[in-house]
Amino acid sequence: MPDATLVEMDEARYSALADPVRRRILRLLEDAAEPRDVGHLASLVDLHSNTVRGHMDVLERAGLVSKTSEVRNTPGRPRMLYGLAPDSEPPAGSGYRLLSEILATALRAAVGEPREIAVKTGRKWGLYLTERPSPLRPLSPEDTTSRITEMLADFGFAPEQSTHDATSTVIELRDCPFRDLARTNADVVCSIHLGLMRGAAEALGGRTLVTSLDPFVEPSMCRVLLQLSTSIEPDDVESRPAQAEPRDAS
């Protein structure tokens, strides 16, 4: 029977991680070379320091961050510095991660090169999960991109459109909900995400194509490229095998 304290800690962690701001703060702390104070974190997430301080209290109670007092050699009140707690990552054998690792391993063993089947499976689910627009009112490319961005946010990502021109859009994907698993199984996890976006784009009318997904271009960020279908043919976006880069669209 699970220890009651461990169960309570798991519940506290799940509750803490349910908030996208707190997930973003954790990723920022993971990327940081040293502990950060509330003021610095507040500037990065564009929130008031008091709001961020409340988030840090929740994360600390959940055992996800630890705080220390700044060592000062000059007069003044020391700042409180926050960093990731040593055991902030979920155990390798816990919950969804164990099941996901088993499925990813089984897929790799069954087909050898899992990327293509992962993209195709993701595409089918993207088609299934996406509400299709009326054929009498087709979506514009901008609306299609917005709908895909909303879908990614619903999945637990923190997506941001970073650049846009007449024929393409870049979405920066932060806070991947499967980030720890994706680092060791990118050919499965990232390929499923690529397929989901492609299926969604197809369901939304096919005027916008998801041409690539670059995993971990920064420690906490992946990059997605979308292009107008008038500038690239559907046959050009078939996936190319890649061990750790489900990016290529040709």
PDB file of C-alpha atoms in Angstrom:
ATOM      1  CA  MET A   1       0.000   0.000   0.000  1.00  0.00           C
ATOM      2  CA  PRO A   2       1.494   3.408  -0.965  1.00  0.00           C
ATOM      3  CA  ASP A   3       2.876   5.531   1.829  1.00  0.00           C
ATOM      4  CA  ALA A   4       0.351   8.282   2.659  1.00  0.00           C
ATOM      5  CA  THR A   5       3.036  10.949   2.654  1.00  0.00           C
ATOM      6  CA  LEU A   6       4.208   9.969  -0.827  1.00  0.00           C
ATOM      7  CA  VAL A   7       0.655  10.003  -2.128  1.00  0.00           C
ATOM      8  CA  GLU A   8       0.099  13.489  -0.705  1.00  0.00           C
ATOM      9  CA  MET A   9       3.359  14.680  -2.251  1.00  0.00           C
ATOM     10  CA  ASP A  10       2.356  13.296  -5.658  1.00  0.00           C
ATOM     11  CA  GLU A  11      -1.002  15.034  -5.414  1.00  0.00           C
ATOM     12  CA  ALA A  12       0.720  18.286  -4.465  1.00  0.00           C
ATOM     13  CA  ARG A  13       3.055  17.982  -7.442  1.00  0.00           C
ATOM     14  CA  TYR A  14       0.273  17.264  -9.911  1.00  0.00           C
ATOM     15  CA  SER A  15      -1.668  20.221  -8.548  1.00  0.00           C
ATOM     16  CA  ALA A  16       1.378  22.484  -8.787  1.00  0.00           C
ATOM     17  CA  LEU A  17       2.144  21.379 -12.336  1.00  0.00           C
ATOM     18  CA  ALA A  18      -1.436  21.936 -13.479  1.00  0.00           C
ATOM     19  CA  ASP A  19      -0.693  25.646 -13.793  1.00  0.00           C
ATOM     20  CA  PRO A  20       1.117  26.649 -17.022  1.00  0.00           C
ATOM     21  CA  VAL A  21       2.932  29.533 -15.320  1.00  0.00           C
ATOM     22  CA  ARG A  22       4.439  27.210 -12.747  1.00  0.00           C
ATOM     23  CA  ARG A  23       5.482  24.760 -15.455  1.00  0.00           C
ATOM     24  CA  ARG A  24       7.153  27.628 -17.301  1.00  0.00           C
ATOM     25  CA  ILE A  25       8.992  28.710 -14.161  1.00  0.00           C
ATOM     26  CA  LEU A  26      10.294  25.184 -13.636  1.00  0.00           C
ATOM     27  CA  ARG A  27      11.644  25.071 -17.184  1.00  0.00           C
ATOM     28  CA  LEU A  28      13.336  28.433 -16.714  1.00  0.00           C
ATOM     29  CA  LEU A  29      14.982  27.194 -13.534  1.00  0.00           C
ATOM     30  CA  GLU A  30      16.093  24.028 -15.275  1.00  0.00           C
ATOM     31  CA  ASP A  31      17.757  26.039 -18.027  1.00  0.00           C
ATOM     32  CA  ALA A  32      19.369  28.498 -15.633  1.00  0.00           C
ATOM     33  CA  ALA A  33      23.007  27.998 -14.747  1.00  0.00           C
ATOM     34  CA  GLU A  34      22.357  29.174 -11.187  1.00  0.00           C
ATOM     35  CA  PRO A  35      19.442  29.841  -8.814  1.00  0.00           C
ATOM     36  CA  ARG A  36      17.245  32.836  -9.589  1.00  0.00           C
ATOM     37  CA  ASP A  37      15.378  35.323  -7.455  1.00  0.00           C
ATOM     38  CA  VAL A  38      11.693  36.204  -7.730  1.00  0.00           C
ATOM     39  CA  GLY A  39      12.357  39.510  -9.467  1.00  0.00           C
ATOM     40  CA  HIS A  40      14.309  37.865 -12.270  1.00  0.00           C
ATOM     41  CA  LEU A  41      11.703  35.157 -12.772  1.00  0.00           C
ATOM     42  CA  ALA A  42       8.912  37.733 -12.748  1.00  0.00           C
ATOM     43  CA  SER A  43      10.586  39.623 -15.597  1.00  0.00           C
ATOM     44  CA  LEU A  44      10.835  36.435 -17.663  1.00  0.00           C
ATOM     45  CA  VAL A  45       7.180  35.424 -17.257  1.00  0.00           C
ATOM     46  CA  ASP A  46       5.903  39.023 -17.373  1.00  0.00           C
ATOM     47  CA  LEU A  47       4.085  38.896 -14.032  1.00  0.00           C
ATOM     48  CA  HIS A  48       4.227  40.924 -10.826  1.00  0.00           C
ATOM     49  CA  SER A  49       6.795  39.734  -8.280  1.00  0.00           C
ATOM     50  CA  ASN A  50       4.082  39.074  -5.682  1.00  0.00           C
ATOM     51  CA  THR A  51       2.251  36.795  -8.132  1.00  0.00           C
ATOM     52  CA  VAL A  52       5.426  34.860  -8.888  1.00  0.00           C
ATOM     53  CA  ARG A  53       6.218  34.635  -5.185  1.00  0.00           C
ATOM     54  CA  GLY A  54       2.870  32.894  -4.677  1.00  0.00           C
ATOM     55  CA  HIS A  55       3.712  30.422  -7.437  1.00  0.00           C
ATOM     56  CA  MET A  56       7.090  29.738  -5.843  1.00  0.00           C
ATOM     57  CA  ASP A  57       5.426  28.965  -2.516  1.00  0.00           C
ATOM     58  CA  VAL A  58       3.230  26.364  -4.225  1.00  0.00           C
ATOM     59  CA  LEU A  59       6.214  24.815  -6.012  1.00  0.00           C
ATOM     60  CA  GLU A  60       8.240  24.729  -2.812  1.00  0.00           C
ATOM     61  CA  ARG A  61       5.450  22.997  -0.868  1.00  0.00           C
ATOM     62  CA  ALA A  62       5.217  20.440  -3.657  1.00  0.00           C
ATOM     63  CA  GLY A  63       8.937  19.715  -3.344  1.00  0.00           C
ATOM     64  CA  LEU A  64       9.664  20.911  -6.866  1.00  0.00           C
ATOM     65  CA  VAL A  65      11.924  23.840  -5.973  1.00  0.00           C
ATOM     66  CA  SER A  66      14.197  24.694  -3.097  1.00  0.00           C
ATOM     67  CA  LYS A  67      15.235  28.111  -1.863  1.00  0.00           C
ATOM     68  CA  THR A  68      18.379  29.416  -0.252  1.00  0.00           C
ATOM     69  CA  SER A  69      19.385  32.765   1.128  1.00  0.00           C
ATOM     70  CA  GLU A  70      21.831  34.745  -0.968  1.00  0.00           C
ATOM     71  CA  VAL A  71      25.329  35.034   0.446  1.00  0.00           C
ATOM     72  CA  ARG A  72      26.182  38.731   0.602  1.00  0.00           C
ATOM     73  CA  ASN A  73      29.457  40.462   1.317  1.00  0.00           C
ATOM     74  CA  THR A  74      27.839  43.872   1.458  1.00  0.00           C
ATOM     75  CA  PRO A  75      25.149  45.336   3.737  1.00  0.00           C
ATOM     76  CA  GLY A  76      21.543  44.730   2.812  1.00  0.00           C
ATOM     77  CA  ARG A  77      18.857  42.135   3.038  1.00  0.00           C
ATOM     78  CA  PRO A  78      19.845  38.976   1.174  1.00  0.00           C
ATOM     79  CA  ARG A  79      17.611  37.801  -1.654  1.00  0.00           C
ATOM     80  CA  MET A  80      15.909  34.428  -1.624  1.00  0.00           C
ATOM     81  CA  LEU A  81      17.184  32.337  -4.525  1.00  0.00           C
ATOM     82  CA  TYR A  82      15.237  29.478  -6.089  1.00  0.00           C
ATOM     83  CA  GLY A  83      16.457  26.402  -7.924  1.00  0.00           C
ATOM     84  CA  LEU A  84      15.103  23.012  -8.891  1.00  0.00           C
ATOM     85  CA  ALA A  85      14.831  20.559  -6.020  1.00  0.00           C
ATOM     86  CA  PRO A  86      17.146  17.539  -6.444  1.00  0.00           C
ATOM     87  CA  ASP A  87      14.197  15.158  -6.841  1.00  0.00           C
ATOM     88  CA  SER A  88      11.931  17.475  -8.825  1.00  0.00           C
ATOM     89  CA  GLU A  89      11.735  15.145 -11.814  1.00  0.00           C
ATOM     90  CA  PRO A  90       9.289  12.230 -11.572  1.00  0.00           C
ATOM     91  CA  PRO A  91      10.872   8.834 -10.856  1.00  0.00           C
ATOM     92  CA  ALA A  92      11.738   6.886 -13.996  1.00  0.00           C
ATOM     93  CA  GLY A  93       9.340   4.110 -13.098  1.00  0.00           C
ATOM     94  CA  SER A  94       6.335   6.202 -12.157  1.00  0.00           C
ATOM     95  CA  GLY A  95       2.966   6.613 -13.777  1.00  0.00           C
ATOM     96  CA  TYR A  96       2.701   7.690 -17.374  1.00  0.00           C
ATOM     97  CA  ARG A  97       6.450   7.673 -17.934  1.00  0.00           C
ATOM     98  CA  LEU A  98       6.814   3.961 -17.292  1.00  0.00           C
ATOM     99  CA  LEU A  99       3.886   3.164 -19.587  1.00  0.00           C
ATOM    100  CA  SER A 100       5.152   5.573 -22.243  1.00  0.00           C
ATOM    101  CA  GLU A 101       8.654   4.110 -22.158  1.00  0.00           C
ATOM    102  CA  ILE A 102       7.248   0.599 -22.464  1.00  0.00           C
ATOM    103  CA  LEU A 103       5.129   1.587 -25.480  1.00  0.00           C
ATOM    104  CA  ALA A 104       7.981   3.495 -27.135  1.00  0.00           C
ATOM    105  CA  THR A 105      10.351   0.574 -26.636  1.00  0.00           C
ATOM    106  CA  ALA A 106       7.783  -1.918 -27.919  1.00  0.00           C
ATOM    107  CA  LEU A 107       7.145   0.203 -31.016  1.00  0.00           C
ATOM    108  CA  ARG A 108      10.851   0.489 -31.749  1.00  0.00           C
ATOM    109  CA  ALA A 109      11.336  -3.259 -31.306  1.00  0.00           C
ATOM    110  CA  ALA A 110       8.369  -4.055 -33.546  1.00  0.00           C
ATOM    111  CA  VAL A 111       9.177  -1.815 -36.505  1.00  0.00           C
ATOM    112  CA  GLY A 112      12.860  -0.942 -36.101  1.00  0.00           C
ATOM    113  CA  GLU A 113      12.368   2.626 -37.346  1.00  0.00           C
ATOM    114  CA  PRO A 114       9.356   3.979 -35.450  1.00  0.00           C
ATOM    115  CA  ARG A 115       9.342   7.522 -36.773  1.00  0.00           C
ATOM    116  CA  GLU A 116       7.185   7.001 -39.852  1.00  0.00           C
ATOM    117  CA  ILE A 117       4.502   4.995 -38.065  1.00  0.00           C
ATOM    118  CA  ALA A 118       4.519   7.498 -35.162  1.00  0.00           C
ATOM    119  CA  VAL A 119       3.909  10.401 -37.571  1.00  0.00           C
ATOM    120  CA  LYS A 120       1.097   8.506 -39.320  1.00  0.00           C
ATOM    121  CA  THR A 121      -0.519   7.541 -36.014  1.00  0.00           C
ATOM    122  CA  GLY A 122      -0.303  11.114 -34.761  1.00  0.00           C
ATOM    123  CA  ARG A 123      -1.860  12.342 -38.015  1.00  0.00           C
ATOM    124  CA  LYS A 124      -4.859  10.025 -37.593  1.00  0.00           C
ATOM    125  CA  TRP A 125      -5.422  11.292 -34.065  1.00  0.00           C
ATOM    126  CA  GLY A 126      -5.007  14.877 -35.208  1.00  0.00           C
ATOM    127  CA  LEU A 127      -7.731  14.314 -37.796  1.00  0.00           C
ATOM    128  CA  TYR A 128      -9.956  12.708 -35.182  1.00  0.00           C
ATOM    129  CA  LEU A 129      -9.475  15.311 -32.463  1.00  0.00           C
ATOM    130  CA  THR A 130      -9.899  18.401 -34.625  1.00  0.00           C
ATOM    131  CA  GLU A 131     -13.275  19.965 -35.274  1.00  0.00           C
ATOM    132  CA  ARG A 132     -13.583  20.591 -38.999  1.00  0.00           C
ATOM    133  CA  PRO A 133     -14.700  23.998 -40.276  1.00  0.00           C
ATOM    134  CA  SER A 134     -17.697  24.472 -42.506  1.00  0.00           C
ATOM    135  CA  PRO A 135     -16.885  23.829 -46.183  1.00  0.00           C
ATOM    136  CA  LEU A 136     -18.756  27.050 -46.962  1.00  0.00           C
ATOM    137  CA  ARG A 137     -16.470  29.104 -44.694  1.00  0.00           C
ATOM    138  CA  PRO A 138     -12.902  27.832 -45.086  1.00  0.00           C
ATOM    139  CA  LEU A 139     -10.375  29.004 -42.545  1.00  0.00           C
ATOM    140  CA  SER A 140      -7.678  31.466 -43.476  1.00  0.00           C
ATOM    141  CA  PRO A 141      -4.063  30.388 -42.946  1.00  0.00           C
ATOM    142  CA  GLU A 142      -3.909  32.722 -39.946  1.00  0.00           C
ATOM    143  CA  ASP A 143      -6.995  31.119 -38.392  1.00  0.00           C
ATOM    144  CA  THR A 144      -5.610  27.645 -39.078  1.00  0.00           C
ATOM    145  CA  THR A 145      -2.349  28.539 -37.348  1.00  0.00           C
ATOM    146  CA  SER A 146      -4.274  29.966 -34.391  1.00  0.00           C
ATOM    147  CA  ARG A 147      -6.351  26.789 -34.083  1.00  0.00           C
ATOM    148  CA  ILE A 148      -3.222  24.617 -34.142  1.00  0.00           C
ATOM    149  CA  THR A 149      -1.622  26.860 -31.535  1.00  0.00           C
ATOM    150  CA  GLU A 150      -4.716  26.513 -29.319  1.00  0.00           C
ATOM    151  CA  MET A 151      -4.628  22.734 -29.731  1.00  0.00           C
ATOM    152  CA  LEU A 152      -1.000  22.632 -28.609  1.00  0.00           C
ATOM    153  CA  ALA A 153      -1.858  24.727 -25.559  1.00  0.00           C
ATOM    154  CA  ASP A 154      -4.686  22.311 -24.729  1.00  0.00           C
ATOM    155  CA  PHE A 155      -2.177  19.458 -24.893  1.00  0.00           C
ATOM    156  CA  GLY A 156      -0.065  21.188 -22.236  1.00  0.00           C
ATOM    157  CA  PHE A 157       2.498  23.055 -24.334  1.00  0.00           C
ATOM    158  CA  ALA A 158       3.228  26.768 -24.067  1.00  0.00           C
ATOM    159  CA  PRO A 159       3.252  27.680 -27.788  1.00  0.00           C
ATOM    160  CA  GLU A 160       4.181  31.110 -29.131  1.00  0.00           C
ATOM    161  CA  GLN A 161       4.173  32.349 -32.710  1.00  0.00           C
ATOM    162  CA  SER A 162       7.616  33.869 -33.089  1.00  0.00           C
ATOM    163  CA  THR A 163       7.897  34.881 -36.744  1.00  0.00           C
ATOM    164  CA  HIS A 164       5.476  35.263 -39.599  1.00  0.00           C
ATOM    165  CA  ASP A 165       5.711  36.261 -43.245  1.00  0.00           C
ATOM    166  CA  ALA A 166       3.538  35.924 -46.320  1.00  0.00           C
ATOM    167  CA  THR A 167       4.117  32.182 -46.725  1.00  0.00           C
ATOM    168  CA  SER A 168       5.261  30.739 -43.399  1.00  0.00           C
ATOM    169  CA  THR A 169       4.907  30.868 -39.629  1.00  0.00           C
ATOM    170  CA  VAL A 170       7.201  29.636 -36.864  1.00  0.00           C
ATOM    171  CA  ILE A 171       5.742  28.384 -33.590  1.00  0.00           C
ATOM    172  CA  GLU A 172       8.071  28.077 -30.628  1.00  0.00           C
ATOM    173  CA  LEU A 173       6.962  25.171 -28.461  1.00  0.00           C
ATOM    174  CA  ARG A 174       7.894  25.397 -24.803  1.00  0.00           C
ATOM    175  CA  ASP A 175       6.996  23.345 -21.772  1.00  0.00           C
ATOM    176  CA  CYS A 176       6.547  19.987 -23.513  1.00  0.00           C
ATOM    177  CA  PRO A 177       4.413  17.791 -21.214  1.00  0.00           C
ATOM    178  CA  PHE A 178       6.481  14.771 -22.291  1.00  0.00           C
ATOM    179  CA  ARG A 179       9.809  16.549 -22.251  1.00  0.00           C
ATOM    180  CA  ASP A 180      11.739  14.053 -20.137  1.00  0.00           C
ATOM    181  CA  LEU A 181      10.569  11.143 -22.287  1.00  0.00           C
ATOM    182  CA  ALA A 182      11.103  13.050 -25.544  1.00  0.00           C
ATOM    183  CA  ARG A 183      14.809  13.484 -24.765  1.00  0.00           C
ATOM    184  CA  THR A 184      15.344   9.723 -24.993  1.00  0.00           C
ATOM    185  CA  ASN A 185      12.536   8.835 -27.415  1.00  0.00           C
ATOM    186  CA  ALA A 186      12.324  11.789 -29.793  1.00  0.00           C
ATOM    187  CA  ASP A 187      11.746   9.506 -32.766  1.00  0.00           C
ATOM    188  CA  VAL A 188       8.474   8.398 -31.152  1.00  0.00           C
ATOM    189  CA  VAL A 189       7.274  11.296 -28.972  1.00  0.00           C
ATOM    190  CA  CYS A 190       8.219  14.219 -31.219  1.00  0.00           C
ATOM    191  CA  SER A 191       7.058  12.336 -34.306  1.00  0.00           C
ATOM    192  CA  ILE A 192       3.629  11.786 -32.759  1.00  0.00           C
ATOM    193  CA  HIS A 193       3.427  15.515 -32.017  1.00  0.00           C
ATOM    194  CA  LEU A 194       4.421  16.298 -35.605  1.00  0.00           C
ATOM    195  CA  GLY A 195       1.725  13.944 -36.874  1.00  0.00           C
ATOM    196  CA  LEU A 196      -0.898  15.458 -34.566  1.00  0.00           C
ATOM    197  CA  MET A 197      -0.226  18.912 -35.981  1.00  0.00           C
ATOM    198  CA  ARG A 198      -0.263  17.645 -39.557  1.00  0.00           C
ATOM    199  CA  GLY A 199      -3.564  15.869 -39.007  1.00  0.00           C
ATOM    200  CA  ALA A 200      -5.066  18.964 -37.415  1.00  0.00           C
ATOM    201  CA  ALA A 201      -3.890  21.150 -40.304  1.00  0.00           C
ATOM    202  CA  GLU A 202      -5.420  18.722 -42.783  1.00  0.00           C
ATOM    203  CA  ALA A 203      -8.724  18.623 -40.893  1.00  0.00           C
ATOM    204  CA  LEU A 204      -8.802  22.418 -40.856  1.00  0.00           C
ATOM    205  CA  GLY A 205      -8.753  22.582 -44.630  1.00  0.00           C
ATOM    206  CA  GLY A 206      -5.196  21.830 -45.672  1.00  0.00           C
ATOM    207  CA  ARG A 207      -4.380  25.414 -46.609  1.00  0.00           C
ATOM    208  CA  THR A 208      -1.542  25.386 -44.089  1.00  0.00           C
ATOM    209  CA  LEU A 209       0.983  22.560 -43.871  1.00  0.00           C
ATOM    210  CA  VAL A 210       3.147  21.617 -40.896  1.00  0.00           C
ATOM    211  CA  THR A 211       6.443  21.052 -42.651  1.00  0.00           C
ATOM    212  CA  SER A 212       8.905  20.451 -39.817  1.00  0.00           C
ATOM    213  CA  LEU A 213       9.453  20.054 -36.101  1.00  0.00           C
ATOM    214  CA  ASP A 214      12.926  20.736 -34.716  1.00  0.00           C
ATOM    215  CA  PRO A 215      13.265  19.213 -31.226  1.00  0.00           C
ATOM    216  CA  PHE A 216      15.169  21.034 -28.505  1.00  0.00           C
ATOM    217  CA  VAL A 217      16.690  23.867 -30.491  1.00  0.00           C
ATOM    218  CA  GLU A 218      17.038  25.293 -26.981  1.00  0.00           C
ATOM    219  CA  PRO A 219      16.963  23.273 -23.747  1.00  0.00           C
ATOM    220  CA  SER A 220      13.278  24.092 -23.198  1.00  0.00           C
ATOM    221  CA  MET A 221      12.095  24.819 -26.725  1.00  0.00           C
ATOM    222  CA  CYS A 222      11.221  23.039 -29.945  1.00  0.00           C
ATOM    223  CA  ARG A 223      10.437  24.855 -33.184  1.00  0.00           C
ATOM    224  CA  VAL A 224       7.615  24.173 -35.648  1.00  0.00           C
ATOM    225  CA  LEU A 225       7.471  25.514 -39.207  1.00  0.00           C
ATOM    226  CA  LEU A 226       4.145  25.974 -40.998  1.00  0.00           C
ATOM    227  CA  GLN A 227       3.806  26.987 -44.638  1.00  0.00           C
ATOM    228  CA  LEU A 228       0.985  27.913 -46.978  1.00  0.00           C
ATOM    229  CA  SER A 229      -0.072  24.971 -49.101  1.00  0.00           C
ATOM    230  CA  THR A 230       0.219  27.167 -52.209  1.00  0.00           C
ATOM    231  CA  SER A 231       3.987  27.291 -51.696  1.00  0.00           C
ATOM    232  CA  ILE A 232       4.532  23.569 -51.123  1.00  0.00           C
ATOM    233  CA  GLU A 233       2.785  20.464 -52.372  1.00  0.00           C
ATOM    234  CA  PRO A 234       1.386  17.842 -49.950  1.00  0.00           C
ATOM    235  CA  ASP A 235       3.718  15.203 -51.405  1.00  0.00           C
ATOM    236  CA  ASP A 236       6.625  17.358 -50.278  1.00  0.00           C
ATOM    237  CA  VAL A 237       5.794  16.986 -46.605  1.00  0.00           C
ATOM    238  CA  GLU A 238       6.212  13.227 -46.301  1.00  0.00           C
ATOM    239  CA  SER A 239       8.429  12.437 -43.348  1.00  0.00           C
ATOM    240  CA  ARG A 240      12.059  11.461 -43.691  1.00  0.00           C
ATOM    241  CA  PRO A 241      13.561   8.935 -41.235  1.00  0.00           C
ATOM    242  CA  ALA A 242      15.658  10.621 -38.563  1.00  0.00           C
ATOM    243  CA  GLN A 243      16.819   9.155 -35.288  1.00  0.00           C
ATOM    244  CA  ALA A 244      16.439  12.222 -33.107  1.00  0.00           C
ATOM    245  CA  GLU A 245      15.122  14.893 -35.455  1.00  0.00           C
ATOM    246  CA  PRO A 246      11.540  14.417 -36.630  1.00  0.00           C
ATOM    247  CA  ARG A 247      11.893  17.764 -38.342  1.00  0.00           C
ATOM    248  CA  ASP A 248      12.248  17.238 -42.026  1.00  0.00           C
ATOM    249  CA  ALA A 249       9.365  17.717 -44.361  1.00  0.00           C
ATOM    250  CA  SER A 250      10.913  16.263 -47.437  1.00  0.00           C
TER     251      SER A 250
END
